[in-house]
Amino acid sequence: MALARLVLASGRSVDLAELRFTSTYGDLLEGYPCKPVNDLRIRGLLRAAARARPGTPVHLVAPPRAYPDQYAGGLGPVEVLPAVACVGTFHSTALDPARDPVAYRSRLTVVWFQATPRLPSGCDAEPGLRDLDWPGLARDARAVA
């Protein structure tokens, strides 16, 4: 059963099958939010998503980066990502119309950031989610029974 259904800008419906929320900076023990820290966090999320679902492509929705007027430390200016890091796995009908629609589904794992821990659905989903190029990013695979 899907957690939520999104309708992409292309008109394709995709189902959110799994979603994990984490605090973007919850494990930041030292330092401050900056580009090197943020890039490391993003790479870690992408690696974890790929390990969790081998064979399923992973896509990053480029996060908005804010630059508050704060003191810049040795790692450069303060750069802040939205507070919640999200990793979601989406499914839809098979991309290849020749495939059995019962036996095959297209899938994609997406990493994105948002301000609050809310379930993405309908028009409330982040614009980067609604604008996914599903045919260019997802991959067909056998449906799990």
PDB file of C-alpha atoms in Angstrom:
ATOM      1  CA  MET A   1       0.000   0.000   0.000  1.00  0.00           C
ATOM      2  CA  ALA A   2       1.324   3.451  -0.890  1.00  0.00           C
ATOM      3  CA  LEU A   3       1.950   6.147   1.706  1.00  0.00           C
ATOM      4  CA  ALA A   4       0.915   8.842  -0.739  1.00  0.00           C
ATOM      5  CA  ARG A   5       0.255   9.354  -4.414  1.00  0.00           C
ATOM      6  CA  LEU A   6       1.788  12.237  -6.338  1.00  0.00           C
ATOM      7  CA  VAL A   7       0.841  13.460  -9.767  1.00  0.00           C
ATOM      8  CA  LEU A   8       3.950  14.722 -11.507  1.00  0.00           C
ATOM      9  CA  ALA A   9       3.962  17.787 -13.736  1.00  0.00           C
ATOM     10  CA  SER A  10       4.042  15.366 -16.683  1.00  0.00           C
ATOM     11  CA  GLY A  11       0.701  13.898 -15.529  1.00  0.00           C
ATOM     12  CA  ARG A  12       2.151  10.541 -14.446  1.00  0.00           C
ATOM     13  CA  SER A  13       1.007   9.228 -11.058  1.00  0.00           C
ATOM     14  CA  VAL A  14       3.674   7.842  -8.752  1.00  0.00           C
ATOM     15  CA  ASP A  15       3.191   6.112  -5.410  1.00  0.00           C
ATOM     16  CA  LEU A  16       5.398   6.801  -2.413  1.00  0.00           C
ATOM     17  CA  ALA A  17       6.175   3.344  -1.040  1.00  0.00           C
ATOM     18  CA  GLU A  18       8.755   4.194   1.634  1.00  0.00           C
ATOM     19  CA  LEU A  19       9.860   7.421   3.300  1.00  0.00           C
ATOM     20  CA  ARG A  20      12.596   8.184   5.834  1.00  0.00           C
ATOM     21  CA  PHE A  21      12.958  11.556   7.554  1.00  0.00           C
ATOM     22  CA  THR A  22      16.125  12.668   9.336  1.00  0.00           C
ATOM     23  CA  SER A  23      17.204  15.956  10.810  1.00  0.00           C
ATOM     24  CA  THR A  24      19.595  17.673   8.428  1.00  0.00           C
ATOM     25  CA  TYR A  25      21.880  18.811  11.246  1.00  0.00           C
ATOM     26  CA  GLY A  26      20.832  16.538  14.128  1.00  0.00           C
ATOM     27  CA  ASP A  27      24.191  14.766  14.192  1.00  0.00           C
ATOM     28  CA  LEU A  28      26.340  17.892  13.728  1.00  0.00           C
ATOM     29  CA  LEU A  29      28.425  17.776  16.917  1.00  0.00           C
ATOM     30  CA  GLU A  30      31.048  20.332  15.972  1.00  0.00           C
ATOM     31  CA  GLY A  31      31.378  23.023  13.389  1.00  0.00           C
ATOM     32  CA  TYR A  32      28.587  24.826  11.625  1.00  0.00           C
ATOM     33  CA  PRO A  33      26.438  24.370   8.510  1.00  0.00           C
ATOM     34  CA  CYS A  34      28.580  25.201   5.487  1.00  0.00           C
ATOM     35  CA  LYS A  35      29.111  23.935   1.946  1.00  0.00           C
ATOM     36  CA  PRO A  36      31.650  21.184   2.838  1.00  0.00           C
ATOM     37  CA  VAL A  37      29.422  19.874   5.657  1.00  0.00           C
ATOM     38  CA  ASN A  38      26.310  20.021   3.477  1.00  0.00           C
ATOM     39  CA  ASP A  39      27.986  18.305   0.526  1.00  0.00           C
ATOM     40  CA  LEU A  40      29.232  15.538   2.843  1.00  0.00           C
ATOM     41  CA  ARG A  41      25.713  15.088   4.264  1.00  0.00           C
ATOM     42  CA  ILE A  42      24.197  14.879   0.775  1.00  0.00           C
ATOM     43  CA  ARG A  43      26.787  12.328  -0.417  1.00  0.00           C
ATOM     44  CA  GLY A  44      26.097  10.227   2.682  1.00  0.00           C
ATOM     45  CA  LEU A  45      22.352  10.238   2.038  1.00  0.00           C
ATOM     46  CA  LEU A  46      22.864   9.260  -1.605  1.00  0.00           C
ATOM     47  CA  ARG A  47      25.194   6.374  -0.657  1.00  0.00           C
ATOM     48  CA  ALA A  48      22.804   5.116   2.036  1.00  0.00           C
ATOM     49  CA  ALA A  49      19.861   5.259  -0.393  1.00  0.00           C
ATOM     50  CA  ALA A  50      21.782   3.271  -3.017  1.00  0.00           C
ATOM     51  CA  ARG A  51      22.785   0.633  -0.450  1.00  0.00           C
ATOM     52  CA  ALA A  52      19.235   0.323   0.898  1.00  0.00           C
ATOM     53  CA  ARG A  53      17.732  -0.461  -2.524  1.00  0.00           C
ATOM     54  CA  PRO A  54      20.369  -1.973  -4.842  1.00  0.00           C
ATOM     55  CA  GLY A  55      19.327  -1.789  -8.476  1.00  0.00           C
ATOM     56  CA  THR A  56      16.984   1.147  -7.922  1.00  0.00           C
ATOM     57  CA  PRO A  57      18.302   4.427  -9.317  1.00  0.00           C
ATOM     58  CA  VAL A  58      18.800   7.298  -6.866  1.00  0.00           C
ATOM     59  CA  HIS A  59      18.156  10.935  -7.709  1.00  0.00           C
ATOM     60  CA  LEU A  60      18.891  14.113  -5.737  1.00  0.00           C
ATOM     61  CA  VAL A  61      16.475  17.018  -5.955  1.00  0.00           C
ATOM     62  CA  ALA A  62      18.875  19.943  -5.661  1.00  0.00           C
ATOM     63  CA  PRO A  63      18.196  21.529  -2.267  1.00  0.00           C
ATOM     64  CA  PRO A  64      17.753  25.243  -1.711  1.00  0.00           C
ATOM     65  CA  ARG A  65      20.760  26.682   0.112  1.00  0.00           C
ATOM     66  CA  ALA A  66      20.388  29.756   2.330  1.00  0.00           C
ATOM     67  CA  TYR A  67      23.270  32.043   3.254  1.00  0.00           C
ATOM     68  CA  PRO A  68      22.396  33.876   6.476  1.00  0.00           C
ATOM     69  CA  ASP A  69      24.474  36.881   7.409  1.00  0.00           C
ATOM     70  CA  GLN A  70      26.558  35.116  10.070  1.00  0.00           C
ATOM     71  CA  TYR A  71      30.236  34.918  10.886  1.00  0.00           C
ATOM     72  CA  ALA A  72      32.112  32.681   8.439  1.00  0.00           C
ATOM     73  CA  GLY A  73      34.480  30.237  10.071  1.00  0.00           C
ATOM     74  CA  GLY A  74      37.458  28.379   8.669  1.00  0.00           C
ATOM     75  CA  LEU A  75      35.263  26.259   6.358  1.00  0.00           C
ATOM     76  CA  GLY A  76      33.728  29.226   4.586  1.00  0.00           C
ATOM     77  CA  PRO A  77      30.418  31.038   4.816  1.00  0.00           C
ATOM     78  CA  VAL A  78      27.452  29.649   6.684  1.00  0.00           C
ATOM     79  CA  GLU A  79      25.219  27.714   4.278  1.00  0.00           C
ATOM     80  CA  VAL A  80      21.950  26.242   5.548  1.00  0.00           C
ATOM     81  CA  LEU A  81      19.835  23.499   4.021  1.00  0.00           C
ATOM     82  CA  PRO A  82      16.171  22.907   4.935  1.00  0.00           C
ATOM     83  CA  ALA A  83      15.743  21.220   8.328  1.00  0.00           C
ATOM     84  CA  VAL A  84      14.499  17.799   7.178  1.00  0.00           C
ATOM     85  CA  ALA A  85      16.374  15.386   4.908  1.00  0.00           C
ATOM     86  CA  CYS A  86      14.037  12.976   3.099  1.00  0.00           C
ATOM     87  CA  VAL A  87      14.700   9.697   1.311  1.00  0.00           C
ATOM     88  CA  GLY A  88      11.678   8.280  -0.484  1.00  0.00           C
ATOM     89  CA  THR A  89      11.160   5.344  -2.812  1.00  0.00           C
ATOM     90  CA  PHE A  90       8.513   5.843  -5.476  1.00  0.00           C
ATOM     91  CA  HIS A  91       6.850   3.295  -7.785  1.00  0.00           C
ATOM     92  CA  SER A  92       4.713   3.675 -10.890  1.00  0.00           C
ATOM     93  CA  THR A  93       3.580   1.666 -13.885  1.00  0.00           C
ATOM     94  CA  ALA A  94       6.271   0.138 -16.082  1.00  0.00           C
ATOM     95  CA  LEU A  95       8.015   2.516 -18.450  1.00  0.00           C
ATOM     96  CA  ASP A  96       8.166  -0.065 -21.230  1.00  0.00           C
ATOM     97  CA  PRO A  97       4.580  -0.631 -22.456  1.00  0.00           C
ATOM     98  CA  ALA A  98       5.590  -4.094 -23.727  1.00  0.00           C
ATOM     99  CA  ARG A  99       6.201  -5.303 -20.152  1.00  0.00           C
ATOM    100  CA  ASP A 100       3.537  -7.125 -18.181  1.00  0.00           C
ATOM    101  CA  PRO A 101       1.854  -4.353 -16.122  1.00  0.00           C
ATOM    102  CA  VAL A 102       1.266  -6.747 -13.210  1.00  0.00           C
ATOM    103  CA  ALA A 103       4.797  -8.171 -13.101  1.00  0.00           C
ATOM    104  CA  TYR A 104       6.738  -4.922 -13.642  1.00  0.00           C
ATOM    105  CA  ARG A 105       6.816  -1.490 -12.012  1.00  0.00           C
ATOM    106  CA  SER A 106       9.113   1.462 -12.525  1.00  0.00           C
ATOM    107  CA  ARG A 107      10.967   2.675  -9.428  1.00  0.00           C
ATOM    108  CA  LEU A 108      13.117   5.516  -8.249  1.00  0.00           C
ATOM    109  CA  THR A 109      14.571   6.533  -4.902  1.00  0.00           C
ATOM    110  CA  VAL A 110      14.685  10.296  -4.382  1.00  0.00           C
ATOM    111  CA  VAL A 111      16.644  12.364  -1.859  1.00  0.00           C
ATOM    112  CA  TRP A 112      15.299  15.848  -1.109  1.00  0.00           C
ATOM    113  CA  PHE A 113      15.144  18.394   1.688  1.00  0.00           C
ATOM    114  CA  GLN A 114      12.114  20.188   3.106  1.00  0.00           C
ATOM    115  CA  ALA A 115      11.342  22.560   5.950  1.00  0.00           C
ATOM    116  CA  THR A 116       9.039  20.269   7.962  1.00  0.00           C
ATOM    117  CA  PRO A 117       8.521  16.510   8.453  1.00  0.00           C
ATOM    118  CA  ARG A 118       5.357  16.205   6.404  1.00  0.00           C
ATOM    119  CA  LEU A 119       4.229  13.584   3.949  1.00  0.00           C
ATOM    120  CA  PRO A 120       4.531  14.888   0.384  1.00  0.00           C
ATOM    121  CA  SER A 121       1.255  14.690  -1.486  1.00  0.00           C
ATOM    122  CA  GLY A 122      -0.600  16.480  -4.224  1.00  0.00           C
ATOM    123  CA  CYS A 123       0.133  20.166  -4.649  1.00  0.00           C
ATOM    124  CA  ASP A 124       1.866  20.324  -1.253  1.00  0.00           C
ATOM    125  CA  ALA A 125       4.822  18.267  -2.481  1.00  0.00           C
ATOM    126  CA  GLU A 126       8.110  20.048  -3.031  1.00  0.00           C
ATOM    127  CA  PRO A 127       8.293  21.456  -6.592  1.00  0.00           C
ATOM    128  CA  GLY A 128      11.401  19.346  -7.297  1.00  0.00           C
ATOM    129  CA  LEU A 129       9.379  16.202  -6.623  1.00  0.00           C
ATOM    130  CA  ARG A 130       6.520  17.218  -8.891  1.00  0.00           C
ATOM    131  CA  ASP A 131       8.998  18.055 -11.668  1.00  0.00           C
ATOM    132  CA  LEU A 132      10.777  14.666 -11.701  1.00  0.00           C
ATOM    133  CA  ASP A 133      11.655  13.390 -15.182  1.00  0.00           C
ATOM    134  CA  TRP A 134      10.278   9.950 -14.405  1.00  0.00           C
ATOM    135  CA  PRO A 135      11.035   8.307 -17.789  1.00  0.00           C
ATOM    136  CA  GLY A 136      14.590   9.651 -17.704  1.00  0.00           C
ATOM    137  CA  LEU A 137      15.326   8.722 -14.082  1.00  0.00           C
ATOM    138  CA  ALA A 138      13.284   5.659 -13.089  1.00  0.00           C
ATOM    139  CA  ARG A 139      13.979   2.046 -14.047  1.00  0.00           C
ATOM    140  CA  ASP A 140      11.660  -0.896 -14.631  1.00  0.00           C
ATOM    141  CA  ALA A 141      12.016  -3.878 -12.328  1.00  0.00           C
ATOM    142  CA  ARG A 142      10.009  -6.931 -11.360  1.00  0.00           C
ATOM    143  CA  ALA A 143       7.311  -6.055  -8.879  1.00  0.00           C
ATOM    144  CA  VAL A 144       7.867  -7.437  -5.405  1.00  0.00           C
ATOM    145  CA  ALA A 145       5.149  -9.905  -4.465  1.00  0.00           C
TER     146      ALA A 145
END
